[in-house]
Amino acid sequence: MIPKDHPRYRSLVARERIADAVRSGIVVVEGASAHGRGEAFDYLLGEETSASAKRAEKTAAAFLMAGFRPVISVNGNTAALAADEIRDLAEASGAAVEINLFHRSEDRMEAITAHLKAKGVSVLEGTAERLLPLSHDRALCMRDGIYAANVVLVPLEDGDRCEALVSMGKTVITIDLNPLSRTAQTATLTIVDELTRALPNITRACREMSPDTGEQLIADHDNTRLLYAALHTMQENLTNAMD
Ligand code: PTJ
């Protein structure tokens, strides 16, 4: 049991969720390592949502709301950490939810589907086909899901698939604490924020934003500026820590 007054309570709970999910087969061992890398970058962000991430989250809501058959792609880590938040975002944005795994196995697909459904997430089910220009199993996706969507949200993504989706002309939104990752650098829109902080902000924006504001955010969107702002926040935090 992690005491609620522990100064690192939130972080320890997240770590325990990942560890439990490794034991139940939802998260791969590699996913625990990916989580640790995220934690390190979150320290550099001061473990809070920066002003530029808030803008990115509103822009993500605008893209999702304006999208044609938008899809939220869910992997093991996302399912373990944020099933409730995925359900709420799917409801608010009208996006479908599709499971897409890097380390794909039928057992994991079933375990993640069951976990998401138990949390009230409506998951796209059916036969996945090799429809993305990739040699590994991330090429597998649903014809009526990721393949048909023109906007795809891919939290904690691997660079190859992000690149493949962009090359297919899709608007790719990622949530990645590392602004230097290949995914962060390749996506159409990169939210440099922690997954469980970012998702509720996107959901709120979907519920509250006017269509005019959404159009303006899309028109003004500049991912290089967002990435630069994230790096600048980290640089400032490091400089302040040395003062
Ligand atoms: O479940 P699978 O089989 O699809 O595998 C999922 C993982 C995460 C193992 C796979 O996609 C992978 O290896 O990802 P990477 O290449 O390690 O990238 C994950 C990125 O997410 C890294 O840049 C991390 O910094 C970042 N990250 C980790 N945890 C979080 C995060 N970003 C936001 N919020 C987090 N909680």
PDB file of N, CA and C in Angstrom, residues 156-234:
ATOM      1  N   LEU A 156       2.294   7.603 -26.761  1.00  0.00           N
ATOM      2  CA  LEU A 156       3.455   6.745 -26.501  1.00  0.00           C
ATOM      3  C   LEU A 156       3.766   5.839 -27.696  1.00  0.00           C
ATOM      4  N   GLU A 157       3.985   6.483 -28.807  1.00  0.00           N
ATOM      5  CA  GLU A 157       4.087   5.767 -30.082  1.00  0.00           C
ATOM      6  C   GLU A 157       5.536   5.418 -30.424  1.00  0.00           C
ATOM      7  N   ASP A 158       5.706   4.477 -31.367  1.00  0.00           N
ATOM      8  CA  ASP A 158       7.063   4.261 -31.882  1.00  0.00           C
ATOM      9  C   ASP A 158       7.197   5.049 -33.195  1.00  0.00           C
ATOM     10  N   GLY A 159       8.417   5.520 -33.446  1.00  0.00           N
ATOM     11  CA  GLY A 159       8.653   6.457 -34.547  1.00  0.00           C
ATOM     12  C   GLY A 159       8.246   5.926 -35.912  1.00  0.00           C
ATOM     13  N   ASP A 160       8.480   4.629 -36.138  1.00  0.00           N
ATOM     14  CA  ASP A 160       8.210   4.040 -37.459  1.00  0.00           C
ATOM     15  C   ASP A 160       6.755   4.166 -37.856  1.00  0.00           C
ATOM     16  N   ARG A 161       5.870   3.823 -36.909  1.00  0.00           N
ATOM     17  CA  ARG A 161       4.449   3.832 -37.263  1.00  0.00           C
ATOM     18  C   ARG A 161       3.951   5.277 -37.426  1.00  0.00           C
ATOM     19  N   CYS A 162       4.498   6.145 -36.588  1.00  0.00           N
ATOM     20  CA  CYS A 162       4.122   7.550 -36.710  1.00  0.00           C
ATOM     21  C   CYS A 162       4.468   8.043 -38.118  1.00  0.00           C
ATOM     22  N   GLU A 163       5.691   7.715 -38.544  1.00  0.00           N
ATOM     23  CA  GLU A 163       6.146   8.108 -39.882  1.00  0.00           C
ATOM     24  C   GLU A 163       5.233   7.510 -40.965  1.00  0.00           C
ATOM     25  N   ALA A 164       4.882   6.226 -40.787  1.00  0.00           N
ATOM     26  CA  ALA A 164       4.035   5.547 -41.784  1.00  0.00           C
ATOM     27  C   ALA A 164       2.667   6.223 -41.878  1.00  0.00           C
ATOM     28  N   LEU A 165       2.100   6.566 -40.737  1.00  0.00           N
ATOM     29  CA  LEU A 165       0.770   7.203 -40.741  1.00  0.00           C
ATOM     30  C   LEU A 165       0.838   8.595 -41.374  1.00  0.00           C
ATOM     31  N   VAL A 166       1.905   9.331 -41.075  1.00  0.00           N
ATOM     32  CA  VAL A 166       2.076  10.663 -41.684  1.00  0.00           C
ATOM     33  C   VAL A 166       2.235  10.511 -43.197  1.00  0.00           C
ATOM     34  N   SER A 167       3.008   9.488 -43.610  1.00  0.00           N
ATOM     35  CA  SER A 167       3.239   9.294 -45.061  1.00  0.00           C
ATOM     36  C   SER A 167       1.938   8.940 -45.786  1.00  0.00           C
ATOM     37  N   MET A 168       0.957   8.430 -45.042  1.00  0.00           N
ATOM     38  CA  MET A 168      -0.347   8.124 -45.660  1.00  0.00           C
ATOM     39  C   MET A 168      -1.256   9.349 -45.698  1.00  0.00           C
ATOM     40  N   GLY A 169      -0.730  10.488 -45.266  1.00  0.00           N
ATOM     41  CA  GLY A 169      -1.484  11.743 -45.353  1.00  0.00           C
ATOM     42  C   GLY A 169      -2.380  11.997 -44.151  1.00  0.00           C
ATOM     43  N   LYS A 170      -2.188  11.228 -43.081  1.00  0.00           N
ATOM     44  CA  LYS A 170      -3.046  11.411 -41.909  1.00  0.00           C
ATOM     45  C   LYS A 170      -2.479  12.500 -40.978  1.00  0.00           C
ATOM     46  N   THR A 171      -3.379  13.121 -40.241  1.00  0.00           N
ATOM     47  CA  THR A 171      -2.964  14.024 -39.165  1.00  0.00           C
ATOM     48  C   THR A 171      -2.671  13.143 -37.963  1.00  0.00           C
ATOM     49  N   VAL A 172      -1.423  13.142 -37.511  1.00  0.00           N
ATOM     50  CA  VAL A 172      -1.028  12.261 -36.406  1.00  0.00           C
ATOM     51  C   VAL A 172      -0.735  13.110 -35.172  1.00  0.00           C
ATOM     52  N   ILE A 173      -1.481  12.830 -34.114  1.00  0.00           N
ATOM     53  CA  ILE A 173      -1.291  13.542 -32.844  1.00  0.00           C
ATOM     54  C   ILE A 173      -0.636  12.558 -31.884  1.00  0.00           C
ATOM     55  N   THR A 174       0.454  12.967 -31.255  1.00  0.00           N
ATOM     56  CA  THR A 174       1.045  12.076 -30.256  1.00  0.00           C
ATOM     57  C   THR A 174       1.139  12.771 -28.900  1.00  0.00           C
ATOM     58  N   ILE A 175       1.205  11.941 -27.866  1.00  0.00           N
ATOM     59  CA  ILE A 175       1.486  12.437 -26.508  1.00  0.00           C
ATOM     60  C   ILE A 175       2.790  11.769 -26.109  1.00  0.00           C
ATOM     61  N   ASP A 176       3.828  12.551 -25.918  1.00  0.00           N
ATOM     62  CA  ASP A 176       5.157  11.974 -25.666  1.00  0.00           C
ATOM     63  C   ASP A 176       5.951  12.947 -24.807  1.00  0.00           C
ATOM     64  N   LEU A 177       6.401  12.476 -23.647  1.00  0.00           N
ATOM     65  CA  LEU A 177       7.146  13.353 -22.740  1.00  0.00           C
ATOM     66  C   LEU A 177       8.533  13.705 -23.270  1.00  0.00           C
ATOM     67  N   ASN A 178       8.992  12.958 -24.263  1.00  0.00           N
ATOM     68  CA  ASN A 178      10.322  13.223 -24.819  1.00  0.00           C
ATOM     69  C   ASN A 178      10.204  14.013 -26.125  1.00  0.00           C
ATOM     70  N   PRO A 179      10.498  15.329 -26.070  1.00  0.00           N
ATOM     71  CA  PRO A 179      10.337  16.133 -27.289  1.00  0.00           C
ATOM     72  C   PRO A 179      11.375  15.810 -28.353  1.00  0.00           C
ATOM     73  N   LEU A 180      12.399  15.012 -27.974  1.00  0.00           N
ATOM     74  CA  LEU A 180      13.451  14.675 -28.939  1.00  0.00           C
ATOM     75  C   LEU A 180      13.219  13.326 -29.605  1.00  0.00           C
ATOM     76  N   SER A 181      12.171  12.597 -29.199  1.00  0.00           N
ATOM     77  CA  SER A 181      11.950  11.266 -29.787  1.00  0.00           C
ATOM     78  C   SER A 181      11.585  11.406 -31.263  1.00  0.00           C
ATOM     79  N   ARG A 182      11.799  10.331 -32.010  1.00  0.00           N
ATOM     80  CA  ARG A 182      11.494  10.356 -33.438  1.00  0.00           C
ATOM     81  C   ARG A 182       9.998  10.605 -33.648  1.00  0.00           C
ATOM     82  N   THR A 183       9.183   9.989 -32.764  1.00  0.00           N
ATOM     83  CA  THR A 183       7.735  10.207 -32.863  1.00  0.00           C
ATOM     84  C   THR A 183       7.404  11.687 -32.680  1.00  0.00           C
ATOM     85  N   ALA A 184       7.968  12.275 -31.607  1.00  0.00           N
ATOM     86  CA  ALA A 184       7.680  13.687 -31.315  1.00  0.00           C
ATOM     87  C   ALA A 184       8.066  14.566 -32.493  1.00  0.00           C
ATOM     88  N   GLN A 185       9.186  14.225 -33.135  1.00  0.00           N
ATOM     89  CA  GLN A 185       9.700  15.055 -34.229  1.00  0.00           C
ATOM     90  C   GLN A 185       8.933  14.837 -35.536  1.00  0.00           C
ATOM     91  N   THR A 186       8.257  13.679 -35.646  1.00  0.00           N
ATOM     92  CA  THR A 186       7.606  13.324 -36.915  1.00  0.00           C
ATOM     93  C   THR A 186       6.118  13.648 -36.937  1.00  0.00           C
ATOM     94  N   ALA A 187       5.476  13.608 -35.755  1.00  0.00           N
ATOM     95  CA  ALA A 187       4.015  13.771 -35.702  1.00  0.00           C
ATOM     96  C   ALA A 187       3.577  15.140 -36.239  1.00  0.00           C
ATOM     97  N   THR A 188       2.325  15.224 -36.618  1.00  0.00           N
ATOM     98  CA  THR A 188       1.763  16.516 -37.044  1.00  0.00           C
ATOM     99  C   THR A 188       1.638  17.435 -35.830  1.00  0.00           C
ATOM    100  N   LEU A 189       1.251  16.836 -34.698  1.00  0.00           N
ATOM    101  CA  LEU A 189       1.045  17.594 -33.465  1.00  0.00           C
ATOM    102  C   LEU A 189       1.576  16.773 -32.294  1.00  0.00           C
ATOM    103  N   THR A 190       2.518  17.355 -31.558  1.00  0.00           N
ATOM    104  CA  THR A 190       3.125  16.654 -30.427  1.00  0.00           C
ATOM    105  C   THR A 190       2.735  17.339 -29.125  1.00  0.00           C
ATOM    106  N   ILE A 191       2.134  16.546 -28.240  1.00  0.00           N
ATOM    107  CA  ILE A 191       1.798  17.061 -26.915  1.00  0.00           C
ATOM    108  C   ILE A 191       2.879  16.561 -25.962  1.00  0.00           C
ATOM    109  N   VAL A 192       3.744  17.464 -25.520  1.00  0.00           N
ATOM    110  CA  VAL A 192       4.813  17.061 -24.597  1.00  0.00           C
ATOM    111  C   VAL A 192       4.258  17.207 -23.185  1.00  0.00           C
ATOM    112  N   ASP A 193       3.606  16.160 -22.727  1.00  0.00           N
ATOM    113  CA  ASP A 193       2.965  16.179 -21.408  1.00  0.00           C
ATOM    114  C   ASP A 193       2.744  14.728 -20.996  1.00  0.00           C
ATOM    115  N   GLU A 194       2.473  14.523 -19.712  1.00  0.00           N
ATOM    116  CA  GLU A 194       2.219  13.162 -19.224  1.00  0.00           C
ATOM    117  C   GLU A 194       0.813  12.737 -19.655  1.00  0.00           C
ATOM    118  N   LEU A 195       0.716  11.478 -20.056  1.00  0.00           N
ATOM    119  CA  LEU A 195      -0.537  10.951 -20.613  1.00  0.00           C
ATOM    120  C   LEU A 195      -1.777  11.254 -19.771  1.00  0.00           C
ATOM    121  N   THR A 196      -1.708  10.973 -18.450  1.00  0.00           N
ATOM    122  CA  THR A 196      -2.913  11.117 -17.615  1.00  0.00           C
ATOM    123  C   THR A 196      -3.211  12.582 -17.269  1.00  0.00           C
ATOM    124  N   ARG A 197      -2.248  13.485 -17.522  1.00  0.00           N
ATOM    125  CA  ARG A 197      -2.568  14.914 -17.408  1.00  0.00           C
ATOM    126  C   ARG A 197      -3.135  15.423 -18.734  1.00  0.00           C
ATOM    127  N   ALA A 198      -2.567  14.904 -19.835  1.00  0.00           N
ATOM    128  CA  ALA A 198      -2.954  15.426 -21.157  1.00  0.00           C
ATOM    129  C   ALA A 198      -4.379  15.025 -21.545  1.00  0.00           C
ATOM    130  N   LEU A 199      -4.724  13.753 -21.343  1.00  0.00           N
ATOM    131  CA  LEU A 199      -6.017  13.275 -21.866  1.00  0.00           C
ATOM    132  C   LEU A 199      -7.222  14.054 -21.307  1.00  0.00           C
ATOM    133  N   PRO A 200      -7.318  14.284 -19.972  1.00  0.00           N
ATOM    134  CA  PRO A 200      -8.483  15.050 -19.477  1.00  0.00           C
ATOM    135  C   PRO A 200      -8.532  16.475 -20.029  1.00  0.00           C
ATOM    136  N   ASN A 201      -7.359  17.065 -20.296  1.00  0.00           N
ATOM    137  CA  ASN A 201      -7.356  18.423 -20.866  1.00  0.00           C
ATOM    138  C   ASN A 201      -7.916  18.408 -22.287  1.00  0.00           C
ATOM    139  N   ILE A 202      -7.578  17.372 -23.053  1.00  0.00           N
ATOM    140  CA  ILE A 202      -8.116  17.280 -24.435  1.00  0.00           C
ATOM    141  C   ILE A 202      -9.633  17.066 -24.354  1.00  0.00           C
ATOM    142  N   THR A 203     -10.046  16.209 -23.424  1.00  0.00           N
ATOM    143  CA  THR A 203     -11.486  15.928 -23.267  1.00  0.00           C
ATOM    144  C   THR A 203     -12.248  17.205 -22.920  1.00  0.00           C
ATOM    145  N   ARG A 204     -11.712  17.959 -21.960  1.00  0.00           N
ATOM    146  CA  ARG A 204     -12.373  19.210 -21.548  1.00  0.00           C
ATOM    147  C   ARG A 204     -12.485  20.165 -22.740  1.00  0.00           C
ATOM    148  N   ALA A 205     -11.407  20.259 -23.500  1.00  0.00           N
ATOM    149  CA  ALA A 205     -11.438  21.166 -24.659  1.00  0.00           C
ATOM    150  C   ALA A 205     -12.471  20.691 -25.685  1.00  0.00           C
ATOM    151  N   CYS A 206     -12.599  19.385 -25.874  1.00  0.00           N
ATOM    152  CA  CYS A 206     -13.618  18.864 -26.813  1.00  0.00           C
ATOM    153  C   CYS A 206     -15.008  19.304 -26.365  1.00  0.00           C
ATOM    154  N   ARG A 207     -15.216  19.304 -25.048  1.00  0.00           N
ATOM    155  CA  ARG A 207     -16.553  19.642 -24.532  1.00  0.00           C
ATOM    156  C   ARG A 207     -16.827  21.136 -24.580  1.00  0.00           C
ATOM    157  N   GLU A 208     -15.758  21.943 -24.403  1.00  0.00           N
ATOM    158  CA  GLU A 208     -15.990  23.377 -24.172  1.00  0.00           C
ATOM    159  C   GLU A 208     -15.668  24.282 -25.354  1.00  0.00           C
ATOM    160  N   MET A 209     -14.831  23.822 -26.291  1.00  0.00           N
ATOM    161  CA  MET A 209     -14.301  24.729 -27.316  1.00  0.00           C
ATOM    162  C   MET A 209     -15.326  25.045 -28.411  1.00  0.00           C
ATOM    163  N   SER A 210     -15.364  26.282 -28.830  1.00  0.00           N
ATOM    164  CA  SER A 210     -16.285  26.641 -29.927  1.00  0.00           C
ATOM    165  C   SER A 210     -15.644  26.230 -31.257  1.00  0.00           C
ATOM    166  N   PRO A 211     -16.460  25.969 -32.294  1.00  0.00           N
ATOM    167  CA  PRO A 211     -15.895  25.618 -33.600  1.00  0.00           C
ATOM    168  C   PRO A 211     -14.946  26.696 -34.140  1.00  0.00           C
ATOM    169  N   ASP A 212     -15.258  27.972 -33.889  1.00  0.00           N
ATOM    170  CA  ASP A 212     -14.384  29.044 -34.388  1.00  0.00           C
ATOM    171  C   ASP A 212     -12.996  28.975 -33.762  1.00  0.00           C
ATOM    172  N   THR A 213     -12.971  28.752 -32.438  1.00  0.00           N
ATOM    173  CA  THR A 213     -11.671  28.645 -31.756  1.00  0.00           C
ATOM    174  C   THR A 213     -10.899  27.456 -32.318  1.00  0.00           C
ATOM    175  N   GLY A 214     -11.600  26.339 -32.527  1.00  0.00           N
ATOM    176  CA  GLY A 214     -10.954  25.151 -33.081  1.00  0.00           C
ATOM    177  C   GLY A 214     -10.333  25.441 -34.436  1.00  0.00           C
ATOM    178  N   GLU A 215     -11.087  26.100 -35.301  1.00  0.00           N
ATOM    179  CA  GLU A 215     -10.576  26.423 -36.650  1.00  0.00           C
ATOM    180  C   GLU A 215      -9.326  27.287 -36.561  1.00  0.00           C
ATOM    181  N   GLN A 216      -9.359  28.261 -35.636  1.00  0.00           N
ATOM    182  CA  GLN A 216      -8.222  29.167 -35.483  1.00  0.00           C
ATOM    183  C   GLN A 216      -6.986  28.413 -34.990  1.00  0.00           C
ATOM    184  N   LEU A 217      -7.182  27.501 -34.022  1.00  0.00           N
ATOM    185  CA  LEU A 217      -6.048  26.737 -33.486  1.00  0.00           C
ATOM    186  C   LEU A 217      -5.410  25.885 -34.582  1.00  0.00           C
ATOM    187  N   ILE A 218      -6.256  25.278 -35.422  1.00  0.00           N
ATOM    188  CA  ILE A 218      -5.719  24.445 -36.513  1.00  0.00           C
ATOM    189  C   ILE A 218      -4.948  25.323 -37.510  1.00  0.00           C
ATOM    190  N   ALA A 219      -5.531  26.478 -37.830  1.00  0.00           N
ATOM    191  CA  ALA A 219      -4.882  27.373 -38.809  1.00  0.00           C
ATOM    192  C   ALA A 219      -3.528  27.863 -38.287  1.00  0.00           C
ATOM    193  N   ASP A 220      -3.435  28.111 -36.979  1.00  0.00           N
ATOM    194  CA  ASP A 220      -2.194  28.664 -36.405  1.00  0.00           C
ATOM    195  C   ASP A 220      -1.190  27.586 -35.984  1.00  0.00           C
ATOM    196  N   HIS A 221      -1.543  26.304 -36.154  1.00  0.00           N
ATOM    197  CA  HIS A 221      -0.707  25.240 -35.594  1.00  0.00           C
ATOM    198  C   HIS A 221       0.704  25.200 -36.208  1.00  0.00           C
ATOM    199  N   ASP A 222       1.696  25.099 -35.326  1.00  0.00           N
ATOM    200  CA  ASP A 222       3.095  25.023 -35.765  1.00  0.00           C
ATOM    201  C   ASP A 222       3.816  24.080 -34.795  1.00  0.00           C
ATOM    202  N   ASN A 223       4.083  22.838 -35.242  1.00  0.00           N
ATOM    203  CA  ASN A 223       4.647  21.850 -34.310  1.00  0.00           C
ATOM    204  C   ASN A 223       6.078  22.176 -33.905  1.00  0.00           C
ATOM    205  N   THR A 224       6.833  22.764 -34.811  1.00  0.00           N
ATOM    206  CA  THR A 224       8.222  23.111 -34.468  1.00  0.00           C
ATOM    207  C   THR A 224       8.220  24.086 -33.292  1.00  0.00           C
ATOM    208  N   ARG A 225       7.288  25.018 -33.320  1.00  0.00           N
ATOM    209  CA  ARG A 225       7.192  25.999 -32.225  1.00  0.00           C
ATOM    210  C   ARG A 225       6.847  25.303 -30.914  1.00  0.00           C
ATOM    211  N   LEU A 226       5.935  24.325 -30.967  1.00  0.00           N
ATOM    212  CA  LEU A 226       5.542  23.595 -29.746  1.00  0.00           C
ATOM    213  C   LEU A 226       6.728  22.805 -29.181  1.00  0.00           C
ATOM    214  N   LEU A 227       7.478  22.146 -30.071  1.00  0.00           N
ATOM    215  CA  LEU A 227       8.632  21.351 -29.608  1.00  0.00           C
ATOM    216  C   LEU A 227       9.697  22.272 -29.008  1.00  0.00           C
ATOM    217  N   TYR A 228       9.915  23.393 -29.648  1.00  0.00           N
ATOM    218  CA  TYR A 228      10.896  24.356 -29.152  1.00  0.00           C
ATOM    219  C   TYR A 228      10.466  24.841 -27.758  1.00  0.00           C
ATOM    220  N   ALA A 229       9.173  25.123 -27.604  1.00  0.00           N
ATOM    221  CA  ALA A 229       8.673  25.622 -26.311  1.00  0.00           C
ATOM    222  C   ALA A 229       8.858  24.566 -25.214  1.00  0.00           C
ATOM    223  N   ALA A 230       8.640  23.294 -25.549  1.00  0.00           N
ATOM    224  CA  ALA A 230       8.816  22.217 -24.553  1.00  0.00           C
ATOM    225  C   ALA A 230      10.282  22.143 -24.127  1.00  0.00           C
ATOM    226  N   LEU A 231      11.180  22.199 -25.108  1.00  0.00           N
ATOM    227  CA  LEU A 231      12.615  22.145 -24.787  1.00  0.00           C
ATOM    228  C   LEU A 231      13.021  23.360 -23.956  1.00  0.00           C
ATOM    229  N   HIS A 232      12.438  24.492 -24.272  1.00  0.00           N
ATOM    230  CA  HIS A 232      12.753  25.729 -23.548  1.00  0.00           C
ATOM    231  C   HIS A 232      12.307  25.594 -22.083  1.00  0.00           C
ATOM    232  N   THR A 233      11.107  25.008 -21.852  1.00  0.00           N
ATOM    233  CA  THR A 233      10.619  24.800 -20.473  1.00  0.00           C
ATOM    234  C   THR A 233      11.616  23.923 -19.702  1.00  0.00           C
ATOM    235  N   MET A 234      12.065  22.846 -20.350  1.00  0.00           N
ATOM    236  CA  MET A 234      13.023  21.945 -19.682  1.00  0.00           C
ATOM    237  C   MET A 234      14.334  22.675 -19.383  1.00  0.00           C
TER     238      MET A 234
END
